[in-house]
Amino acid sequence: MSVPFVIHLIIFKYIPIAGWVMAFQNYKPGRAMFQQKWVGLAQFEALFSDPQFYLVLRNTLAMASIKLVMGTFFSILVAILIHETHNRPFKRSVQTISYLPHFVSWVVAANIVLEFISPRGPINGLLLRLNIIDEAILFMGKPRLFWWIIGGSHVWKTAGFGAIIYLAAMTGIDPQLYDAAQVDGAGRLQRIRHITLPGIQSTVVILLIMNIGHLLEAGFEQQYLLQNGLVQDYSEVMTIFVLKYGLRMQRFSFAVAAGIFRSMVSIALIFTANKIADKLGQETLL
Amino acid sequence: MRKFIMIVLVAAMAGGLIWANGTDEASTEGGMKEYSVFLGYPKEDYPQEGTILGDWIEEQTNVKINWEFIVGDLDQKVGIIAASGDYPDAIHPRNLSSVVYDAGAYIELDGLIESHGPNIQKLYGERLDLIRYGEEKKIYWFPQVMPYGNKIRKTGATHGIWFQKAVLEEYGWPEPKTLDEAFDLLLDYREKYPEINGNETIAFTGLYDGWRWFPVASSPSQYAGNPNDGGWMVTWNGDKFIVSHPAYGPIAKETYRKYNRVYLAGGYDAESFVMDYDQYLAKMSTGAVLAHFDQGWQFGKIQNLLKDQDQDRWYVCLPVMLDETYVDEHEGPLQPQVSEGIGITVDCKDPEGLMTYFNFLAGMDTLVMKNWGRKGVDYMVGADGVFYRTDEQIAQWQNQSWVDYTFGKAYWSNFLSADGASLMDDGLNNFAPANNPDVFQAQLRDAEIEVLEAYGKDSWFDFFNAPDVRRESYFPAWTIRKETGSLEQITEQKLDDIRRKYIPLLIMADQGDYDNVWEEFINEVNRQVSPEDYQALIDYMQLKVDERVDIYGGYDKVKAMK
């Protein structure tokens, strides 16, 4: 049964690894792979000696962490809130509305975000009305806010959809536990704290371990579409850096070198996270 | 179940094989020759029912083109085409022609032009030498447009500061010569009318989104009396052209200082630095933007919209200089974009046939058909030989989607065209109808005629000085392409990134803080780009300009020109 998937895995995940030799060449299109010029570690040197690279690395890790933590927290929160709601039509509509943004392409979503927080947008309008501020704030022009705008828009776009998997985990919890707890006099918060959360704990840990492997993939479209010159010191992520200084300049070898670096870090992160989970006596992935 | 999945898998793989072999090659089907062409321009799929122009070309040439247009990212797509080694019969990768050339995908066209391209030779004339490329100085591609002959007539403005008609009218049709005069005017108007149509009045703005920011980024060189060389300044020192960049010297410093003045007076739209293209257009469509620097085509849609609204909030382009010492030279000579174009690939089975087709496209009859349409249907010929259009014909041809996809001009507009500002052999008619005075006049709205009459000009082009003909020898420098992955290319990208951050910071500098921000900007440039790397970039540009002048006929020929 699993044969087609293994074949798929081999074709699309293992064979392309052969392309890694490009990282040790100065690859030019149109020539056979082994007629290329070999340059040793020059591509990696170029990567690590670029001061921009460390800035980009910082931004990538920061935004990925913010997205991971905020994304997970709010997904669980939404799941719990929906789980605790018993009015079915209301529950349904909340669920639909909350995961709707997931299906909106970032090209559209970015424009919605930009309009929403623009000086003429509703956020500024509200703050002005409440007299919290005297004049509209140019949110997109504040470098230090950019990471949080990314985090916030990530939550808006994915929390509802991300909640589905936790909701599924919650339906697996034996309802008798809740009944028993209620008989014992546990309040709603206590039931959440002592039954719901432990019930989804293993799902949360597995998902966290898997997502930690993607820490160097802070996203592309989101930053690319939201960024501007004023915030670029905080908005440039690995993918944009590779696009600008690699692919756009036809420096395929440089791009592959960056890709290898990313893969290596990801593998290391997964193993570390797995180890930690193991040490803490939690469910592990490997 | 397993069997079923295996069958599906085998079928999919077999399908993939068939599909992979099914790429188009020069083939003969029902007497029609077929060629595959990749264009790096996004277009709608070629209509099933054909187009007026396409059917006419097919009838005359017996050639059918199978089009492929760019979808998604051009760099990525062209990179894949180049690396795959599997090419369509002809490729137009836009500004990535050198990438396809480096992959060895193009064939030399010199011999074919000699034997099969009399029309191309006639259309290009001496300029044929300008498109030579590579060590061997051979011809590999045909550019998008080529000037024809030496007679030029233009009606439109290219770029500059665009002022709202209402503002100009308010002050009795002034012609502000310097940025200070222009900004005085705009700030004064803003004070008088702090709100327009319920929106806060914006005195001055620009477009900073992605690649579209290039007019703004290169504007300091225009304020200092240079045509669009992509931000570079190419100045004549009496003996030769010298390349420099104004962005890191006094010209840019003074330019942004003046912008800063507008900002401090509250008239500069700070949101412009964070807006994307759509937001920029939306803001302009409110009518609250008094002026901005841009290339006309970037906001053509909005310009027409504003004209339709009849509120005098549409824009007139004027040449404004940094100060009195500079002389306007916004307009450059007509020159081809020699560094990019359509070329025949090594995979083309019948290059002679394709060249014959290209030769047909370069023919005068084809060019007239492409630009003017069918005689008697789309245009008329007066007794004096001057082409004109009736009101219905003008209305029909102002419908861009009809022109592009029903008439079919969109598919043949990106290669082997004559520049619309060139005059035909008859010396009476332009290739582009809008440049024919009659057509231009007939297309004008009443409000536009009012402005032209007030200023005593015949066309929008008349507001600007005539181009310096000597620049023909190299213009424009923005088409000089740095080698992919080269130090020059990386240096330029870094400089571009730094400017993207600091131009907004300079314009938004606090009172009295401007010089500090400027110093910070220069420090950042020095930190990221060593003086040697910067000099290497300048030297490279100088070398390429000199090379072009050489092909043109050398500096002695240029010196004799004026």
PDB file of N, CA, C and O in Angstrom, chain B residues 421-472:
ATOM      1  N   ALA B 421       7.565  56.563 -32.633  1.00  0.00           N
ATOM      2  CA  ALA B 421       7.891  57.961 -32.880  1.00  0.00           C
ATOM      3  C   ALA B 421       8.601  58.148 -34.221  1.00  0.00           C
ATOM      4  O   ALA B 421       8.796  59.272 -34.684  1.00  0.00           O
ATOM      5  N   SER B 422       9.009  57.067 -34.861  1.00  0.00           N
ATOM      6  CA  SER B 422       9.676  57.176 -36.160  1.00  0.00           C
ATOM      7  C   SER B 422       8.658  57.467 -37.256  1.00  0.00           C
ATOM      8  O   SER B 422       7.509  57.040 -37.184  1.00  0.00           O
ATOM      9  N   LEU B 423       9.120  58.183 -38.263  1.00  0.00           N
ATOM     10  CA  LEU B 423       8.266  58.435 -39.428  1.00  0.00           C
ATOM     11  C   LEU B 423       8.520  57.384 -40.494  1.00  0.00           C
ATOM     12  O   LEU B 423       9.626  56.875 -40.645  1.00  0.00           O
ATOM     13  N   MET B 424       7.472  57.064 -41.240  1.00  0.00           N
ATOM     14  CA  MET B 424       7.620  56.096 -42.338  1.00  0.00           C
ATOM     15  C   MET B 424       8.354  56.740 -43.513  1.00  0.00           C
ATOM     16  O   MET B 424       8.632  57.936 -43.510  1.00  0.00           O
ATOM     17  N   ASP B 425       8.597  55.921 -44.533  1.00  0.00           N
ATOM     18  CA  ASP B 425       9.326  56.406 -45.712  1.00  0.00           C
ATOM     19  C   ASP B 425       8.678  57.644 -46.343  1.00  0.00           C
ATOM     20  O   ASP B 425       9.353  58.509 -46.880  1.00  0.00           O
ATOM     21  N   ASP B 426       7.332  57.703 -46.272  1.00  0.00           N
ATOM     22  CA  ASP B 426       6.640  58.829 -46.910  1.00  0.00           C
ATOM     23  C   ASP B 426       6.910  60.158 -46.203  1.00  0.00           C
ATOM     24  O   ASP B 426       6.568  61.218 -46.723  1.00  0.00           O
ATOM     25  N   GLY B 427       7.508  60.092 -45.000  1.00  0.00           N
ATOM     26  CA  GLY B 427       7.820  61.311 -44.267  1.00  0.00           C
ATOM     27  C   GLY B 427       6.587  62.022 -43.735  1.00  0.00           C
ATOM     28  O   GLY B 427       6.674  63.125 -43.200  1.00  0.00           O
ATOM     29  N   LEU B 428       5.424  61.395 -43.864  1.00  0.00           N
ATOM     30  CA  LEU B 428       4.167  62.028 -43.454  1.00  0.00           C
ATOM     31  C   LEU B 428       3.555  61.373 -42.235  1.00  0.00           C
ATOM     32  O   LEU B 428       2.924  62.032 -41.410  1.00  0.00           O
ATOM     33  N   ASN B 429       3.755  60.049 -42.153  1.00  0.00           N
ATOM     34  CA  ASN B 429       3.025  59.295 -41.140  1.00  0.00           C
ATOM     35  C   ASN B 429       3.950  58.624 -40.145  1.00  0.00           C
ATOM     36  O   ASN B 429       4.996  58.111 -40.504  1.00  0.00           O
ATOM     37  N   ASN B 430       3.492  58.625 -38.888  1.00  0.00           N
ATOM     38  CA  ASN B 430       4.198  57.902 -37.843  1.00  0.00           C
ATOM     39  C   ASN B 430       3.777  56.440 -37.842  1.00  0.00           C
ATOM     40  O   ASN B 430       2.671  56.103 -38.252  1.00  0.00           O
ATOM     41  N   PHE B 431       4.645  55.600 -37.304  1.00  0.00           N
ATOM     42  CA  PHE B 431       4.229  54.215 -37.112  1.00  0.00           C
ATOM     43  C   PHE B 431       3.126  54.141 -36.055  1.00  0.00           C
ATOM     44  O   PHE B 431       2.162  53.407 -36.201  1.00  0.00           O
ATOM     45  N   ALA B 432       3.271  54.909 -34.990  1.00  0.00           N
ATOM     46  CA  ALA B 432       2.209  54.918 -33.979  1.00  0.00           C
ATOM     47  C   ALA B 432       1.193  55.995 -34.319  1.00  0.00           C
ATOM     48  O   ALA B 432       1.535  57.170 -34.391  1.00  0.00           O
ATOM     49  N   PRO B 433      -0.067  55.611 -34.518  1.00  0.00           N
ATOM     50  CA  PRO B 433      -1.083  56.582 -34.921  1.00  0.00           C
ATOM     51  C   PRO B 433      -1.154  57.792 -33.995  1.00  0.00           C
ATOM     52  O   PRO B 433      -1.338  58.917 -34.461  1.00  0.00           O
ATOM     53  N   ALA B 434      -0.972  57.568 -32.671  1.00  0.00           N
ATOM     54  CA  ALA B 434      -1.135  58.679 -31.723  1.00  0.00           C
ATOM     55  C   ALA B 434      -0.123  59.793 -31.967  1.00  0.00           C
ATOM     56  O   ALA B 434      -0.306  60.910 -31.485  1.00  0.00           O
ATOM     57  N   ASN B 435       0.949  59.505 -32.686  1.00  0.00           N
ATOM     58  CA  ASN B 435       1.931  60.543 -32.982  1.00  0.00           C
ATOM     59  C   ASN B 435       1.614  61.330 -34.248  1.00  0.00           C
ATOM     60  O   ASN B 435       2.224  62.359 -34.518  1.00  0.00           O
ATOM     61  N   ASN B 436       0.661  60.836 -35.047  1.00  0.00           N
ATOM     62  CA  ASN B 436       0.206  61.615 -36.193  1.00  0.00           C
ATOM     63  C   ASN B 436      -0.620  62.796 -35.666  1.00  0.00           C
ATOM     64  O   ASN B 436      -1.574  62.574 -34.921  1.00  0.00           O
ATOM     65  N   PRO B 437      -0.252  64.031 -36.027  1.00  0.00           N
ATOM     66  CA  PRO B 437      -0.929  65.193 -35.434  1.00  0.00           C
ATOM     67  C   PRO B 437      -2.451  65.115 -35.510  1.00  0.00           C
ATOM     68  O   PRO B 437      -3.133  65.410 -34.525  1.00  0.00           O
ATOM     69  N   ASP B 438      -2.994  64.707 -36.640  1.00  0.00           N
ATOM     70  CA  ASP B 438      -4.456  64.665 -36.772  1.00  0.00           C
ATOM     71  C   ASP B 438      -5.082  63.731 -35.755  1.00  0.00           C
ATOM     72  O   ASP B 438      -6.072  64.063 -35.106  1.00  0.00           O
ATOM     73  N   VAL B 439      -4.492  62.543 -35.650  1.00  0.00           N
ATOM     74  CA  VAL B 439      -5.039  61.557 -34.718  1.00  0.00           C
ATOM     75  C   VAL B 439      -4.883  62.060 -33.297  1.00  0.00           C
ATOM     76  O   VAL B 439      -5.796  61.978 -32.475  1.00  0.00           O
ATOM     77  N   PHE B 440      -3.701  62.637 -33.001  1.00  0.00           N
ATOM     78  CA  PHE B 440      -3.452  63.171 -31.662  1.00  0.00           C
ATOM     79  C   PHE B 440      -4.486  64.237 -31.305  1.00  0.00           C
ATOM     80  O   PHE B 440      -5.109  64.184 -30.247  1.00  0.00           O
ATOM     81  N   GLN B 441      -4.688  65.172 -32.230  1.00  0.00           N
ATOM     82  CA  GLN B 441      -5.656  66.244 -32.001  1.00  0.00           C
ATOM     83  C   GLN B 441      -7.061  65.692 -31.779  1.00  0.00           C
ATOM     84  O   GLN B 441      -7.766  66.099 -30.857  1.00  0.00           O
ATOM     85  N   ALA B 442      -7.414  64.739 -32.635  1.00  0.00           N
ATOM     86  CA  ALA B 442      -8.772  64.202 -32.573  1.00  0.00           C
ATOM     87  C   ALA B 442      -9.022  63.462 -31.269  1.00  0.00           C
ATOM     88  O   ALA B 442     -10.152  63.350 -30.817  1.00  0.00           O
ATOM     89  N   GLN B 443      -7.940  62.936 -30.671  1.00  0.00           N
ATOM     90  CA  GLN B 443      -8.108  62.172 -29.435  1.00  0.00           C
ATOM     91  C   GLN B 443      -8.168  63.059 -28.203  1.00  0.00           C
ATOM     92  O   GLN B 443      -8.514  62.595 -27.124  1.00  0.00           O
ATOM     93  N   LEU B 444      -7.786  64.325 -28.341  1.00  0.00           N
ATOM     94  CA  LEU B 444      -7.721  65.207 -27.167  1.00  0.00           C
ATOM     95  C   LEU B 444      -9.107  65.541 -26.635  1.00  0.00           C
ATOM     96  O   LEU B 444     -10.049  65.750 -27.395  1.00  0.00           O
ATOM     97  N   ARG B 445      -9.202  65.609 -25.316  1.00  0.00           N
ATOM     98  CA  ARG B 445     -10.431  66.084 -24.689  1.00  0.00           C
ATOM     99  C   ARG B 445     -10.373  67.611 -24.640  1.00  0.00           C
ATOM    100  O   ARG B 445      -9.306  68.214 -24.769  1.00  0.00           O
ATOM    101  N   ASP B 446     -11.519  68.234 -24.375  1.00  0.00           N
ATOM    102  CA  ASP B 446     -11.575  69.698 -24.345  1.00  0.00           C
ATOM    103  C   ASP B 446     -10.605  70.272 -23.315  1.00  0.00           C
ATOM    104  O   ASP B 446      -9.909  71.254 -23.565  1.00  0.00           O
ATOM    105  N   ALA B 447     -10.564  69.631 -22.136  1.00  0.00           N
ATOM    106  CA  ALA B 447      -9.700  70.137 -21.071  1.00  0.00           C
ATOM    107  C   ALA B 447      -8.229  70.084 -21.484  1.00  0.00           C
ATOM    108  O   ALA B 447      -7.436  70.950 -21.133  1.00  0.00           O
ATOM    109  N   GLU B 448      -7.879  69.067 -22.239  1.00  0.00           N
ATOM    110  CA  GLU B 448      -6.495  68.937 -22.685  1.00  0.00           C
ATOM    111  C   GLU B 448      -6.142  70.026 -23.696  1.00  0.00           C
ATOM    112  O   GLU B 448      -5.054  70.598 -23.656  1.00  0.00           O
ATOM    113  N   ILE B 449      -7.097  70.292 -24.582  1.00  0.00           N
ATOM    114  CA  ILE B 449      -6.866  71.354 -25.569  1.00  0.00           C
ATOM    115  C   ILE B 449      -6.677  72.685 -24.854  1.00  0.00           C
ATOM    116  O   ILE B 449      -5.797  73.474 -25.192  1.00  0.00           O
ATOM    117  N   GLU B 450      -7.468  72.904 -23.790  1.00  0.00           N
ATOM    118  CA  GLU B 450      -7.374  74.121 -22.995  1.00  0.00           C
ATOM    119  C   GLU B 450      -5.948  74.301 -22.454  1.00  0.00           C
ATOM    120  O   GLU B 450      -5.359  75.383 -22.558  1.00  0.00           O
ATOM    121  N   VAL B 451      -5.374  73.219 -21.911  1.00  0.00           N
ATOM    122  CA  VAL B 451      -4.024  73.305 -21.338  1.00  0.00           C
ATOM    123  C   VAL B 451      -2.999  73.592 -22.429  1.00  0.00           C
ATOM    124  O   VAL B 451      -2.149  74.488 -22.289  1.00  0.00           O
ATOM    125  N   LEU B 452      -3.083  72.847 -23.520  1.00  0.00           N
ATOM    126  CA  LEU B 452      -2.101  73.031 -24.594  1.00  0.00           C
ATOM    127  C   LEU B 452      -2.176  74.462 -25.146  1.00  0.00           C
ATOM    128  O   LEU B 452      -1.145  75.086 -25.397  1.00  0.00           O
ATOM    129  N   GLU B 453      -3.391  74.974 -25.284  1.00  0.00           N
ATOM    130  CA  GLU B 453      -3.545  76.341 -25.796  1.00  0.00           C
ATOM    131  C   GLU B 453      -2.998  77.369 -24.808  1.00  0.00           C
ATOM    132  O   GLU B 453      -2.328  78.323 -25.192  1.00  0.00           O
ATOM    133  N   ALA B 454      -3.266  77.128 -23.520  1.00  0.00           N
ATOM    134  CA  ALA B 454      -2.786  78.060 -22.498  1.00  0.00           C
ATOM    135  C   ALA B 454      -1.268  78.166 -22.525  1.00  0.00           C
ATOM    136  O   ALA B 454      -0.695  79.235 -22.309  1.00  0.00           O
ATOM    137  N   TYR B 455      -0.618  77.057 -22.762  1.00  0.00           N
ATOM    138  CA  TYR B 455       0.848  77.050 -22.784  1.00  0.00           C
ATOM    139  C   TYR B 455       1.405  77.324 -24.179  1.00  0.00           C
ATOM    140  O   TYR B 455       2.620  77.449 -24.337  1.00  0.00           O
ATOM    141  N   GLY B 456       0.520  77.333 -25.187  1.00  0.00           N
ATOM    142  CA  GLY B 456       0.982  77.550 -26.553  1.00  0.00           C
ATOM    143  C   GLY B 456       1.822  76.413 -27.092  1.00  0.00           C
ATOM    144  O   GLY B 456       2.814  76.633 -27.787  1.00  0.00           O
ATOM    145  N   LYS B 457       1.465  75.168 -26.726  1.00  0.00           N
ATOM    146  CA  LYS B 457       2.214  74.007 -27.198  1.00  0.00           C
ATOM    147  C   LYS B 457       1.334  73.161 -28.115  1.00  0.00           C
ATOM    148  O   LYS B 457       0.107  73.182 -28.018  1.00  0.00           O
ATOM    149  N   ASP B 458       1.999  72.401 -28.993  1.00  0.00           N
ATOM    150  CA  ASP B 458       1.258  71.519 -29.887  1.00  0.00           C
ATOM    151  C   ASP B 458       0.998  70.156 -29.261  1.00  0.00           C
ATOM    152  O   ASP B 458       0.036  69.474 -29.598  1.00  0.00           O
ATOM    153  N   SER B 459       1.928  69.716 -28.410  1.00  0.00           N
ATOM    154  CA  SER B 459       1.773  68.387 -27.812  1.00  0.00           C
ATOM    155  C   SER B 459       2.461  68.371 -26.454  1.00  0.00           C
ATOM    156  O   SER B 459       3.164  69.312 -26.090  1.00  0.00           O
ATOM    157  N   TRP B 460       2.271  67.286 -25.705  1.00  0.00           N
ATOM    158  CA  TRP B 460       2.893  67.149 -24.371  1.00  0.00           C
ATOM    159  C   TRP B 460       4.404  67.059 -24.500  1.00  0.00           C
ATOM    160  O   TRP B 460       5.132  67.424 -23.588  1.00  0.00           O
ATOM    161  N   PHE B 461       4.852  66.543 -25.616  1.00  0.00           N
ATOM    162  CA  PHE B 461       6.288  66.397 -25.854  1.00  0.00           C
ATOM    163  C   PHE B 461       6.954  67.757 -25.984  1.00  0.00           C
ATOM    164  O   PHE B 461       8.123  67.931 -25.632  1.00  0.00           O
ATOM    165  N   ASP B 462       6.189  68.748 -26.462  1.00  0.00           N
ATOM    166  CA  ASP B 462       6.733  70.082 -26.707  1.00  0.00           C
ATOM    167  C   ASP B 462       7.186  70.808 -25.441  1.00  0.00           C
ATOM    168  O   ASP B 462       7.918  71.790 -25.520  1.00  0.00           O
ATOM    169  N   PHE B 463       6.734  70.352 -24.285  1.00  0.00           N
ATOM    170  CA  PHE B 463       7.154  70.995 -23.039  1.00  0.00           C
ATOM    171  C   PHE B 463       8.631  70.730 -22.751  1.00  0.00           C
ATOM    172  O   PHE B 463       9.239  71.411 -21.945  1.00  0.00           O
ATOM    173  N   PHE B 464       9.181  69.722 -23.418  1.00  0.00           N
ATOM    174  CA  PHE B 464      10.539  69.282 -23.105  1.00  0.00           C
ATOM    175  C   PHE B 464      11.510  69.675 -24.215  1.00  0.00           C
ATOM    176  O   PHE B 464      11.108  69.831 -25.372  1.00  0.00           O
ATOM    177  N   ASN B 465      12.777  69.821 -23.832  1.00  0.00           N
ATOM    178  CA  ASN B 465      13.813  70.090 -24.830  1.00  0.00           C
ATOM    179  C   ASN B 465      14.001  68.886 -25.736  1.00  0.00           C
ATOM    180  O   ASN B 465      13.774  67.745 -25.323  1.00  0.00           O
ATOM    181  N   ALA B 466      14.447  69.146 -26.962  1.00  0.00           N
ATOM    182  CA  ALA B 466      14.726  68.056 -27.890  1.00  0.00           C
ATOM    183  C   ALA B 466      15.903  67.239 -27.364  1.00  0.00           C
ATOM    184  O   ALA B 466      16.793  67.779 -26.706  1.00  0.00           O
ATOM    185  N   PRO B 467      15.897  65.925 -27.615  1.00  0.00           N
ATOM    186  CA  PRO B 467      16.985  65.084 -27.126  1.00  0.00           C
ATOM    187  C   PRO B 467      18.334  65.491 -27.735  1.00  0.00           C
ATOM    188  O   PRO B 467      18.384  66.065 -28.812  1.00  0.00           O
ATOM    189  N   ASP B 468      19.399  65.198 -27.009  1.00  0.00           N
ATOM    190  CA  ASP B 468      20.749  65.421 -27.491  1.00  0.00           C
ATOM    191  C   ASP B 468      21.119  64.260 -28.421  1.00  0.00           C
ATOM    192  O   ASP B 468      21.230  63.115 -27.968  1.00  0.00           O
ATOM    193  N   VAL B 469      21.304  64.574 -29.697  1.00  0.00           N
ATOM    194  CA  VAL B 469      21.512  63.491 -30.674  1.00  0.00           C
ATOM    195  C   VAL B 469      22.777  62.690 -30.406  1.00  0.00           C
ATOM    196  O   VAL B 469      22.874  61.528 -30.794  1.00  0.00           O
ATOM    197  N   ARG B 470      23.767  63.316 -29.744  1.00  0.00           N
ATOM    198  CA  ARG B 470      25.017  62.588 -29.500  1.00  0.00           C
ATOM    199  C   ARG B 470      24.797  61.339 -28.663  1.00  0.00           C
ATOM    200  O   ARG B 470      25.549  60.373 -28.757  1.00  0.00           O
ATOM    201  N   ARG B 471      23.741  61.389 -27.844  1.00  0.00           N
ATOM    202  CA  ARG B 471      23.486  60.245 -26.967  1.00  0.00           C
ATOM    203  C   ARG B 471      23.078  58.995 -27.752  1.00  0.00           C
ATOM    204  O   ARG B 471      23.109  57.887 -27.223  1.00  0.00           O
ATOM    205  N   GLU B 472      22.658  59.202 -29.008  1.00  0.00           N
ATOM    206  CA  GLU B 472      22.328  58.047 -29.854  1.00  0.00           C
ATOM    207  C   GLU B 472      23.406  56.982 -29.831  1.00  0.00           C
ATOM    208  O   GLU B 472      23.137  55.815 -30.035  1.00  0.00           O
TER     209      GLU B 472
END
